[in-house]
Amino acid sequence: IINKENKALDFNKIYLEKKEISINIIKNFIEKYKVDIVVIGNGTASNETYEFIKENFNLPLSIVNESGASVYSASEIANEEFPNLDLTDRGTISIGRRFIDPLAEFLKIPVISIGVGMYQHDMNQKELETKLSYVIEDVVNLVGINVNTASIYLLKEISGLNLKSAKKIYNNKPYKNREELKKILSSKAYEQAIGFLRVVNSKEELDNTSIHPEQYEVSKFIIKNQIKSYPKYEKELKSIYPLINEKVYEDIILAYNDMGKDPRKFEAILNIEKTLNIEDLKIGDIINGVVRNILQFGVFVDIGIKNDGLIHISELANKFIKDPHEIVEIGQSLKVKVIGIDLEKGKVKLSLKF
């Protein structure tokens, strides 16, 4: 059981062959913790678990990618986070947390274990990790983070924070507003980091934006008076906040309008009417899928079985294309046609040409 702040509350194990015992365990959890959704990893026994929950409980279900969960569970990070838990429970937490905040969880896994392609193993690992660290820092600061759900390892990527200050923030949550973070951080760290830290349920609505607290007064003036033209009010605005200019004004408007929004495109959740095994498929079937990976030669699509199906680049369109990105993007929902099945190797060939 994981709450909305990403905190693990309780654990248990079920065995599907012991149906009545398993139903009672889950029923008690649902009643005790007011469970909203059940998250299932896409690995071993995923289909059987999906069917079991669907048949016995009226709750939403989500299947998430569990790549790297076992690597995380045996890592130093997992040992530091959960020193008293076994590897299975650690991996389970990682899978559940991915539904709430995938960025925060995937940060803890080595890039070669994320399962996003086939070439990361062939690259210089030090260079790859360096490049990834730059990308992570850029993305985290672009997106901003919910300070009450973020892990230590996500917090430390924020400008102005390090591992020590990230731990202080993490160990003193939850926070009701940004003001409370002043008691935790040095004035310099607060000034640098606070614009990237969101307090979603704060009574001060601007705490859930990228607007810096030092700009709150001028922001409220702009919002209250519905100012549409910077030049017309420049003098008045500068009297409130001397550092304002037209770019800052535009950023304030944009941040306020985007309050609570996430700039990322989240992957679609695969809509499965029933669970599938490769043996259930036949040539010519039209099924739902979600794009999981794009390579030069084709596209891997999650169709609800153990292995993703492949759409070769030649099967993406009724015309010549140089790059699969011309047709699809990661996270996109698709209707795909089954054109090949290899039961021995567990591989399925798909097409968009139908």
XYZ file of N, CA and C in Angstrom, residues 42-294:
759
model
N 4.316 -5.243 -15.300
C 4.061 -5.972 -16.545
C 4.929 -7.219 -16.710
N 5.477 -7.725 -15.604
C 6.365 -8.882 -15.679
C 5.650 -10.198 -15.437
N 6.310 -11.092 -14.711
C 5.798 -12.441 -14.462
C 4.421 -12.418 -13.794
N 3.502 -13.198 -14.343
C 2.130 -13.363 -13.814
C 1.303 -12.083 -13.877
N 1.697 -11.148 -14.711
C 0.948 -9.895 -14.850
C -0.480 -10.154 -15.320
N -0.631 -10.967 -16.363
C -1.963 -11.249 -16.901
C -2.854 -11.947 -15.883
N -2.293 -12.942 -15.207
C -3.071 -13.686 -14.224
C -3.517 -12.783 -13.071
N -2.626 -11.895 -12.644
C -2.956 -10.970 -11.557
C -4.033 -9.982 -11.992
N -3.888 -9.484 -13.221
C -4.885 -8.556 -13.775
C -6.270 -9.202 -13.761
N -6.354 -10.435 -14.270
C -7.636 -11.135 -14.329
C -8.200 -11.375 -12.930
N -7.340 -11.721 -12.007
C -7.767 -11.996 -10.633
C -8.392 -10.755 -10.000
N -7.724 -9.613 -10.127
C -8.239 -8.366 -9.538
C -9.519 -7.936 -10.237
N -9.522 -8.023 -11.564
C -10.686 -7.590 -12.340
C -11.930 -8.409 -12.004
N -11.744 -9.701 -11.789
C -12.875 -10.589 -11.510
C -13.433 -10.413 -10.102
N -12.583 -10.004 -9.166
C -12.989 -10.028 -7.758
C -13.157 -8.663 -7.096
N -12.690 -7.589 -7.758
C -12.763 -6.267 -7.136
C -13.147 -5.214 -8.172
N -13.943 -4.274 -7.737
C -14.384 -3.198 -8.628
C -13.500 -1.968 -8.428
N -12.263 -2.060 -8.931
C -11.300 -0.970 -8.791
C -10.594 -0.726 -10.119
N -10.197 0.525 -10.386
C -9.400 0.792 -11.590
C -8.070 0.046 -11.525
N -7.568 -0.349 -12.695
C -6.306 -1.079 -12.779
C -5.352 -0.362 -13.720
N -4.085 -0.373 -13.376
C -3.060 0.168 -14.270
C -1.885 -0.796 -14.313
N -1.423 -1.107 -15.527
C -0.237 -1.942 -15.694
C 0.937 -1.036 -16.034
N 2.009 -1.104 -15.248
C 3.160 -0.222 -15.458
C 4.401 -1.039 -15.814
N 5.326 -0.373 -16.478
C 6.588 -0.996 -16.874
C 7.451 -1.241 -15.637
N 7.845 -2.485 -15.427
C 8.643 -2.784 -14.235
C 10.128 -2.985 -14.555
N 10.575 -2.515 -15.731
C 11.996 -2.639 -16.088
C 12.881 -2.008 -15.012
N 13.884 -2.738 -14.583
C 14.850 -2.194 -13.632
C 14.439 -2.267 -12.178
N 13.232 -2.755 -11.893
C 12.776 -2.810 -10.491
C 13.657 -3.738 -9.661
N 14.064 -4.850 -10.249
C 14.918 -5.789 -9.514
C 16.316 -5.219 -9.307
N 16.778 -4.422 -10.286
C 18.082 -3.763 -10.147
C 18.029 -2.750 -9.011
N 16.941 -1.960 -8.985
C 16.765 -0.988 -7.905
C 16.730 -1.678 -6.546
N 16.004 -2.783 -6.446
C 15.786 -3.420 -5.140
C 17.076 -3.888 -4.480
N 18.108 -4.153 -5.302
C 19.392 -4.609 -4.753
C 20.437 -3.498 -4.700
N 20.008 -2.264 -4.969
C 20.945 -1.142 -5.050
C 21.205 -0.503 -3.690
N 22.243 0.326 -3.630
C 22.550 1.063 -2.400
C 21.430 2.033 -2.051
N 20.828 2.620 -3.087
C 19.731 3.568 -2.855
C 18.571 2.869 -2.150
N 18.193 1.696 -2.648
C 17.094 0.946 -2.030
C 17.446 0.531 -0.607
N 18.691 0.146 -0.399
C 19.133 -0.257 0.936
C 19.081 0.914 1.908
N 19.376 2.110 1.398
C 19.321 3.306 2.243
C 17.875 3.699 2.529
N 17.015 3.597 1.514
C 15.608 3.954 1.684
C 14.865 2.954 2.568
N 15.139 1.666 2.345
C 14.376 0.617 3.031
C 15.310 -0.466 3.575
N 16.101 -0.125 4.590
C 17.095 -1.083 5.101
C 16.484 -2.340 5.708
N 15.233 -2.246 6.145
C 14.618 -3.382 6.836
C 13.680 -4.210 5.957
N 13.624 -3.873 4.663
C 12.740 -4.604 3.760
C 13.526 -5.569 2.888
N 12.868 -6.651 2.474
C 13.542 -7.587 1.580
C 13.470 -7.064 0.142
N 14.171 -7.739 -0.769
C 14.274 -7.266 -2.149
C 12.917 -7.217 -2.841
N 12.064 -8.182 -2.549
C 10.745 -8.228 -3.189
C 9.911 -7.010 -2.822
N 9.882 -6.666 -1.534
C 9.101 -5.509 -1.094
C 9.665 -4.209 -1.662
N 10.976 -4.098 -1.744
C 11.591 -2.903 -2.332
C 11.176 -2.748 -3.793
N 11.243 -3.845 -4.536
C 10.852 -3.796 -5.944
C 9.386 -3.461 -6.114
N 8.552 -3.975 -5.216
C 7.118 -3.698 -5.264
C 6.842 -2.212 -5.055
N 7.538 -1.608 -4.116
C 7.388 -0.171 -3.875
C 7.764 0.614 -5.124
N 8.867 0.244 -5.753
C 9.319 0.942 -6.959
C 8.266 0.883 -8.058
N 7.672 -0.292 -8.252
C 6.640 -0.450 -9.281
C 5.426 0.417 -8.965
N 4.979 0.400 -7.716
C 3.821 1.208 -7.334
C 4.069 2.695 -7.470
N 5.245 3.128 -7.073
C 5.577 4.550 -7.139
C 5.646 5.065 -8.576
N 5.925 4.194 -9.506
C 6.029 4.621 -10.905
C 4.707 5.141 -11.442
N 3.606 4.681 -10.856
C 2.304 5.195 -11.267
C 2.125 6.635 -10.811
N 2.649 6.956 -9.625
C 2.488 8.290 -9.048
C 3.491 9.272 -9.628
N 4.741 8.889 -9.688
C 5.797 9.799 -10.152
C 6.904 9.002 -10.840
N 6.715 8.662 -12.118
C 7.699 7.824 -12.813
C 9.084 8.449 -12.894
N 9.161 9.763 -13.075
C 10.464 10.429 -13.163
C 11.276 10.182 -11.900
N 10.637 10.340 -10.757
C 11.338 10.179 -9.480
C 11.880 8.769 -9.310
N 11.145 7.777 -9.788
C 11.585 6.390 -9.609
C 12.662 5.982 -10.605
N 12.510 6.380 -11.852
C 13.491 5.977 -12.861
C 14.843 6.642 -12.648
N 14.863 7.747 -11.898
C 16.134 8.386 -11.553
C 17.039 7.456 -10.746
N 16.445 6.511 -10.059
C 17.204 5.650 -9.149
C 17.799 4.422 -9.847
N 17.492 4.277 -11.127
C 17.891 3.070 -11.847
C 18.970 3.397 -12.870
N 20.036 2.605 -12.961
C 21.061 2.842 -13.988
C 20.433 2.855 -15.376
N 20.902 3.751 -16.230
C 20.291 3.933 -17.544
C 20.260 2.642 -18.349
N 21.262 1.777 -18.186
C 21.277 0.548 -18.979
C 20.206 -0.440 -18.535
N 19.567 -0.171 -17.396
C 18.545 -1.087 -16.884
C 17.130 -0.564 -17.079
N 16.983 0.597 -17.695
C 15.660 1.201 -17.829
C 14.831 0.493 -18.890
N 15.485 -0.120 -19.873
C 14.746 -0.860 -20.892
C 14.136 0.021 -21.947
N 14.886 1.040 -22.411
C 14.365 1.954 -23.426
C 15.022 1.762 -24.781
N 15.843 0.764 -24.941
C 16.489 0.565 -26.231
C 17.540 -0.511 -26.139
N 18.291 -0.678 -27.234
C 19.245 -1.779 -27.286
C 20.686 -1.326 -27.401
N 20.919 -0.006 -27.469
C 22.274 0.456 -27.746
C 22.994 1.032 -26.532
N 22.286 1.288 -25.433
C 22.944 1.921 -24.293
C 24.039 1.041 -23.694
N 23.938 -0.277 -23.899
C 24.965 -1.200 -23.391
C 26.280 -1.050 -24.152
N 26.216 -0.551 -25.391
C 27.408 -0.467 -26.239
C 28.158 0.849 -26.077
N 27.587 1.782 -25.347
C 28.190 3.101 -25.214
C 29.127 3.162 -24.011
N 30.015 4.167 -24.021
C 30.872 4.429 -22.872
C 29.982 4.798 -21.688
N 30.009 3.971 -20.641
C 29.062 4.138 -19.541
C 29.266 5.441 -18.771
N 30.514 5.859 -18.625
C 30.781 7.105 -17.905
C 30.224 8.293 -18.675
N 30.451 8.315 -19.998
C 29.927 9.405 -20.821
C 28.402 9.394 -20.819
N 27.832 8.199 -20.880
C 26.380 8.076 -20.880
C 25.779 8.601 -19.583
N 26.371 8.236 -18.453
C 25.885 8.704 -17.155
C 26.017 10.217 -17.025
N 27.116 10.783 -17.554
C 27.320 12.235 -17.502
C 26.247 12.954 -18.304
N 26.005 12.466 -19.525
C 24.977 13.070 -20.371
C 23.608 12.958 -19.713
N 23.342 11.795 -19.144
C 22.054 11.574 -18.500
C 21.856 12.519 -17.325
N 22.911 12.770 -16.567
C 22.797 13.662 -15.408
C 22.427 15.073 -15.844
N 22.969 15.519 -16.993
C 22.608 16.836 -17.523
C 21.131 16.868 -17.921
N 20.692 15.811 -18.591
C 19.298 15.739 -19.035
C 18.358 15.714 -17.837
N 18.719 14.920 -16.830
C 17.895 14.822 -15.624
C 17.736 16.186 -14.964
N 18.843 16.888 -14.793
C 18.792 18.202 -14.142
C 17.912 19.161 -14.928
N 18.056 19.160 -16.256
C 17.241 20.042 -17.095
C 15.759 19.707 -16.969
N 15.443 18.415 -17.042
C 14.048 17.982 -17.009
C 13.412 18.276 -15.655
N 14.118 17.952 -14.588
C 13.573 18.164 -13.243
C 13.284 19.640 -12.999
N 14.201 20.490 -13.425
C 13.994 21.922 -13.211
C 12.926 22.493 -14.140
N 12.777 21.907 -15.325
C 11.716 22.339 -16.235
C 10.348 21.959 -15.687
N 10.231 20.730 -15.226
C 8.950 20.213 -14.759
C 8.575 20.788 -13.399
N 9.587 20.967 -12.517
C 9.288 21.308 -11.130
C 8.818 20.051 -10.421
N 8.831 20.054 -9.109
C 8.438 18.837 -8.396
C 7.539 19.145 -7.210
N 6.680 18.189 -6.914
C 5.824 18.255 -5.733
C 6.685 17.911 -4.524
N 6.931 18.874 -3.682
C 7.872 18.688 -2.578
C 7.398 17.634 -1.580
N 6.093 17.378 -1.554
C 5.561 16.399 -0.601
C 5.591 14.962 -1.115
N 5.842 14.766 -2.406
C 5.913 13.403 -2.947
C 7.291 13.060 -3.485
N 8.164 14.052 -3.645
C 9.471 13.825 -4.271
C 10.404 13.023 -3.372
N 11.185 12.160 -3.994
C 12.203 11.406 -3.264
C 13.434 12.274 -3.037
N 14.308 11.818 -2.167
C 15.585 12.507 -1.928
C 16.359 12.641 -3.229
N 16.299 11.599 -4.042
C 17.127 11.542 -5.246
C 16.575 12.420 -6.362
N 15.310 12.769 -6.277
C 14.736 13.754 -7.184
C 15.014 15.161 -6.669
N 14.850 15.360 -5.388
C 15.087 16.674 -4.785
C 16.510 17.168 -5.008
N 17.480 16.269 -4.932
C 18.878 16.704 -5.036
C 19.238 17.192 -6.437
N 18.357 16.925 -7.433
C 18.608 17.397 -8.794
C 18.149 18.841 -9.002
N 17.449 19.395 -8.021
C 16.954 20.766 -8.130
C 18.101 21.750 -7.936
N 18.104 22.795 -8.747
C 19.132 23.834 -8.633
C 19.168 24.393 -7.216
N 20.369 24.463 -6.648
C 20.535 25.007 -5.305
C 20.510 23.969 -4.207
N 20.119 22.721 -4.550
C 20.058 21.671 -3.537
C 21.152 20.630 -3.763
N 21.526 19.960 -2.689
C 22.454 18.835 -2.766
C 21.866 17.688 -1.949
N 22.613 16.618 -1.799
C 22.086 15.449 -1.092
C 21.712 15.784 0.351
N 22.533 16.591 1.013
C 22.284 16.941 2.415
C 20.995 17.746 2.568
N 20.838 18.789 1.748
C 19.632 19.623 1.856
C 18.395 18.865 1.382
N 18.577 17.985 0.396
C 17.457 17.170 -0.078
C 16.945 16.255 1.034
N 17.858 15.678 1.800
C 17.465 14.810 2.915
C 16.713 15.600 3.984
N 17.147 16.833 4.243
C 16.467 17.669 5.241
C 15.030 17.953 4.815
N 14.855 18.275 3.537
C 13.505 18.529 3.028
C 12.653 17.274 3.154
N 13.206 16.165 2.717
C 12.469 14.895 2.704
C 12.067 14.468 4.119
N 12.955 14.619 5.056
C 12.710 14.139 6.419
C 11.776 15.033 7.222
N 11.428 16.199 6.696
C 10.550 17.121 7.426
C 9.206 17.341 6.740
N 8.926 16.565 5.697
C 7.626 16.714 5.043
C 6.536 16.013 5.866
N 5.262 16.350 5.666
C 4.721 17.191 4.597
C 4.767 18.685 4.917
N 4.639 19.485 3.856
C 4.654 20.938 3.973
C 3.297 21.494 3.549
N 2.850 22.499 4.294
C 1.571 23.130 3.978
C 1.735 24.267 2.985
N 2.935 24.848 2.944
C 3.194 25.956 2.030
C 4.701 26.109 1.830
N 5.081 26.958 0.881
C 6.497 27.193 0.605
C 7.198 27.881 1.774
N 6.458 28.670 2.496
C 7.033 29.434 3.601
C 7.709 28.505 4.612
N 7.140 27.325 4.816
C 7.701 26.378 5.784
C 9.092 25.892 5.384
N 9.392 25.946 4.093
C 10.708 25.500 3.628
C 11.820 26.461 4.035
N 11.452 27.680 4.408
C 12.456 28.637 4.895
C 13.115 28.148 6.183
N 12.369 27.362 6.957
C 12.908 26.845 8.213
C 13.885 25.693 7.966
N 13.845 25.128 6.780
C 14.642 23.940 6.463
C 15.908 24.295 5.695
N 15.802 25.267 4.793
C 16.904 25.591 3.885
C 17.620 26.867 4.288
N 18.870 26.977 3.883
C 19.584 28.244 4.042
C 18.935 29.269 3.123
N 19.150 30.545 3.396
C 18.521 31.590 2.587
C 18.947 31.498 1.125
N 20.212 31.147 0.884
C 20.709 31.035 -0.490
C 20.071 29.849 -1.213
N 20.021 28.708 -0.542
C 19.420 27.516 -1.147
C 17.934 27.738 -1.410
N 17.259 28.386 -0.467
C 15.835 28.684 -0.633
C 15.612 29.570 -1.850
N 16.408 30.606 -1.969
C 16.268 31.548 -3.083
C 16.451 30.852 -4.431
N 17.434 29.942 -4.507
C 17.721 29.264 -5.767
C 16.703 28.174 -6.104
N 16.241 27.469 -5.086
C 15.456 26.260 -5.335
C 13.951 26.455 -5.327
N 13.455 27.442 -4.609
C 12.033 27.489 -4.288
C 11.130 27.585 -5.512
N 11.596 28.215 -6.580
C 10.777 28.318 -7.789
C 10.505 26.988 -8.454
N 11.315 25.980 -8.127
C 11.149 24.654 -8.721
C 10.409 23.692 -7.804
N 10.129 24.128 -6.580
C 9.465 23.276 -5.592
C 8.002 23.677 -5.458
N 7.104 22.742 -5.690
C 5.675 23.023 -5.629
C 5.070 22.449 -4.344
N 4.165 23.218 -3.754
C 3.344 22.706 -2.652
C 1.913 22.726 -3.168
N 1.468 21.569 -3.617
C 0.254 21.475 -4.432
C -0.993 21.957 -3.704
N -1.164 21.604 -2.443
C -2.405 21.923 -1.726
C -2.284 23.134 -0.807
N -1.319 23.978 -1.064
C -1.134 25.179 -0.252
C -2.321 26.132 -0.405
N -2.638 26.850 0.677
C -3.686 27.872 0.599
C -3.256 29.029 -0.295
N -1.947 29.207 -0.452
C -1.413 30.205 -1.382
C -1.290 29.537 -2.754
N -2.195 29.878 -3.664
C -2.239 29.162 -4.942
C -0.950 29.293 -5.749
N -0.212 30.378 -5.566
C 1.025 30.567 -6.322
C 2.120 29.592 -5.892
N 1.937 28.943 -4.746
C 2.896 27.921 -4.306
C 2.893 26.704 -5.227
N 1.877 26.614 -6.087
C 1.792 25.496 -7.037
C 2.143 25.946 -8.452
N 3.009 26.961 -8.541
C 3.472 27.465 -9.834
C 4.988 27.614 -9.802
N 5.548 28.003 -10.944
C 6.990 28.271 -11.015
C 7.314 29.714 -10.642
N 6.317 30.474 -10.240
C 6.531 31.867 -9.837
C 7.296 31.903 -8.515
N 8.355 32.692 -8.474
C 9.175 32.802 -7.261
C 8.447 33.659 -6.227
N 8.529 33.296 -4.943
C 7.840 34.076 -3.908
C 8.154 35.567 -3.923
N 9.363 35.942 -4.330
C 9.688 37.369 -4.377
C 8.876 38.095 -5.455
N 8.222 37.337 -6.330
C 7.380 37.926 -7.377
C 5.890 37.818 -7.054
N 5.553 37.307 -5.873
C 4.146 37.093 -5.539
C 3.346 38.395 -5.542
N 3.895 39.434 -4.942
C 3.136 40.686 -4.823
C 2.782 41.248 -6.189
N 3.767 41.321 -7.070
C 3.496 41.866 -8.399
C 2.607 40.908 -9.197
N 2.764 39.615 -8.970
C 1.932 38.634 -9.674
C 0.467 38.794 -9.288
N 0.211 38.971 -8.005
C -1.164 39.141 -7.543
C -1.779 40.426 -8.085
N -0.952 41.464 -8.217
C -1.431 42.718 -8.797
C -1.833 42.501 -10.259
N -0.984 41.794 -10.995
C -1.260 41.508 -12.406
C -2.535 40.687 -12.551
N -2.674 39.671 -11.716
C -3.821 38.766 -11.801
C -5.108 39.475 -11.387
N -5.058 40.181 -10.272
C -6.249 40.856 -9.756
C -6.774 41.902 -10.720
N -5.847 42.645 -11.344
C -6.251 43.729 -12.249
C -6.327 43.297 -13.711
N -6.100 41.996 -13.942
C -6.191 41.431 -15.291
C -5.416 42.273 -16.311
N -4.177 42.537 -15.963
C -3.330 43.374 -16.818
C -2.938 42.602 -18.070
N -3.281 43.164 -19.237
C -3.026 42.502 -20.515
C -1.869 43.131 -21.281
N -1.446 44.309 -20.850
C -0.387 45.016 -21.582
C 0.713 45.450 -20.617
N 1.912 44.936 -20.822
C 3.024 45.314 -19.954
C 3.423 46.783 -20.124
N 3.627 47.275 -21.360
C 4.086 48.670 -21.521
C 3.170 49.686 -20.843
N 1.878 49.437 -20.896
C 0.913 50.376 -20.337
C 1.054 50.500 -18.817
N 1.450 49.404 -18.158
C 1.535 49.387 -16.691
C 2.966 49.257 -16.185
N 3.935 49.447 -17.062
C 5.329 49.195 -16.695
C 5.760 49.965 -15.445
N 5.449 51.233 -15.406
C 5.882 52.063 -14.281
C 5.281 51.568 -12.972
N 4.009 51.248 -13.002
C 3.330 50.785 -11.791
C 3.869 49.420 -11.345
N 4.116 48.555 -12.305
C 4.639 47.224 -11.988
C 6.045 47.301 -11.406
N 6.870 48.177 -11.957
C 8.240 48.334 -11.457
C 8.268 48.924 -10.052
N 7.250 49.693 -9.708
C 7.195 50.245 -8.349
C 6.940 49.138 -7.318
N 6.329 48.052 -7.777
C 6.072 46.909 -6.892
C 7.249 45.944 -6.902
N 7.783 45.694 -8.105
C 8.884 44.741 -8.271
C 9.869 45.325 -9.286
N 10.901 45.999 -8.803
C 11.823 46.729 -9.686
C 12.499 45.871 -10.757
N 12.617 44.566 -10.536
C 13.320 43.707 -11.494
C 12.431 43.212 -12.630
N 11.170 43.603 -12.618
C 10.273 43.111 -13.661
C 10.611 43.733 -15.012
N 10.429 42.942 -16.045
C 10.506 43.423 -17.422
C 9.444 42.657 -18.209
N 9.382 42.883 -19.500
C 8.306 42.260 -20.278
C 8.411 40.734 -20.276
N 9.637 40.225 -20.302
C 9.825 38.767 -20.294
C 9.346 38.172 -18.965
N 9.690 38.814 -17.845
C 9.245 38.337 -16.533
C 7.722 38.396 -16.444
N 7.148 39.482 -16.957
C 5.691 39.632 -16.979
C 5.041 38.471 -17.739
N 5.587 38.161 -18.913
C 5.046 37.069 -19.729
C 5.202 35.721 -19.031
N 6.338 35.546 -18.348
C 6.563 34.296 -17.612
C 5.559 34.130 -16.475
N 5.230 35.228 -15.807
C 4.254 35.188 -14.714
C 2.881 34.781 -15.246
N 2.471 35.392 -16.355
C 1.178 35.067 -16.966
C 1.127 33.594 -17.360
N 2.199 33.135 -18.003
C 2.258 31.741 -18.452
C 2.223 30.775 -17.272
N 3.007 31.079 -16.237
C 3.070 30.204 -15.063
C 1.716 30.131 -14.356
N 1.027 31.256 -14.263
C -0.275 31.273 -13.599
C -1.304 30.477 -14.404
N -1.288 30.657 -15.714
C -2.234 29.931 -16.570
C -1.961 28.431 -16.585
N -0.694 28.066 -16.350
C -0.314 26.647 -16.356
C -0.284 26.045 -14.957
N -0.869 26.725 -13.992
C -0.840 26.247 -12.611
C -1.338 24.808 -12.505
N -0.522 23.968 -11.888
C -0.923 22.585 -11.678
C -0.755 21.686 -12.879
N -0.410 22.268 -14.023
C -0.228 21.457 -15.231
C 1.183 20.894 -15.271
N 1.317 19.761 -15.933
C 2.626 19.124 -16.104
C 3.012 19.231 -17.570
N 4.177 19.822 -17.882
C 4.568 19.995 -19.286
C 4.897 18.697 -20.003
N 5.033 17.617 -19.247
C 5.369 16.339 -19.874
C 4.148 15.709 -20.528
N 4.397 14.923 -21.565
C 3.369 14.081 -22.151
C 3.485 12.707 -21.507
N 2.469 12.341 -20.747
C 2.528 11.042 -20.084
C 2.102 9.948 -21.043
N 2.733 8.789 -20.894
C 2.387 7.657 -21.733
C 0.940 7.260 -21.488
N 0.300 6.865 -22.576
C -1.058 6.365 -22.446
C -1.057 5.063 -21.659
N -2.148 4.826 -20.956
C -2.320 3.547 -20.271
C -2.994 2.590 -21.241
N -2.433 1.417 -21.408
C -2.976 0.458 -22.351
C -4.359 0.012 -21.903
N -5.335 0.212 -22.791
C -6.712 -0.157 -22.505
C -6.924 -1.619 -22.892
N -6.948 -2.493 -21.915
C -7.049 -3.920 -22.184
C -8.456 -4.403 -21.829
N -9.202 -4.882 -22.828
C -10.530 -5.421 -22.564
C -10.425 -6.759 -21.832
N -9.425 -7.537 -22.220
C -9.144 -8.792 -21.523
C -7.645 -9.033 -21.612
N -7.113 -9.817 -20.700
C -5.684 -10.080 -20.738
C -5.355 -11.004 -21.898
N -4.149 -10.846 -22.426
C -3.732 -11.601 -23.598
C -2.476 -12.404 -23.313
N -2.386 -13.534 -23.950
C -1.145 -14.266 -24.090
C -0.865 -14.358 -25.572
N 0.377 -14.602 -25.929
C 0.715 -14.678 -27.344
C -0.099 -15.768 -28.041
N -0.452 -16.819 -27.289
C -1.239 -17.911 -27.870
C -2.657 -17.472 -28.243
N -3.122 -16.355 -27.651
C -4.472 -15.872 -27.948
C -4.544 -15.141 -29.280
N -3.390 -14.727 -29.801
C -3.363 -13.914 -31.014
C -3.441 -14.772 -32.268
N -3.966 -14.151 -33.326
C -3.936 -14.802 -34.631
C -3.688 -13.743 -35.698
N -3.150 -14.175 -36.828
C -2.849 -13.262 -37.927
C -4.123 -12.541 -38.351
N -4.016 -11.218 -38.504
C -5.158 -10.414 -38.922
C -5.881 -9.727 -37.788
N -5.593 -10.104 -36.532
C -6.224 -9.440 -35.384
C -5.901 -7.947 -35.379
N -6.893 -7.125 -35.051
C -6.691 -5.690 -34.833
C -6.816 -5.450 -33.333
N -5.746 -4.952 -32.725
C -5.720 -4.804 -31.267
C -5.192 -3.431 -30.861
N -5.426 -3.080 -29.596
C -4.909 -1.823 -29.054
C -3.443 -1.969 -28.667
N -2.700 -0.874 -28.772
C -1.307 -0.869 -28.345
C -0.856 0.519 -27.955
N 0.264 0.574 -27.241
C 0.875 1.852 -26.856
C 2.350 1.805 -27.228
N 2.833 2.833 -27.923
C 4.231 2.893 -28.348
C 5.130 3.017 -27.124
N 6.081 2.100 -26.975
C 6.991 2.112 -25.840
C 8.412 2.509 -26.217
N 8.826 2.232 -27.458
C 10.202 2.540 -27.853
C 10.267 2.716 -29.361
N 11.100 3.662 -29.798
C 11.257 3.944 -31.224
C 12.727 3.838 -31.589
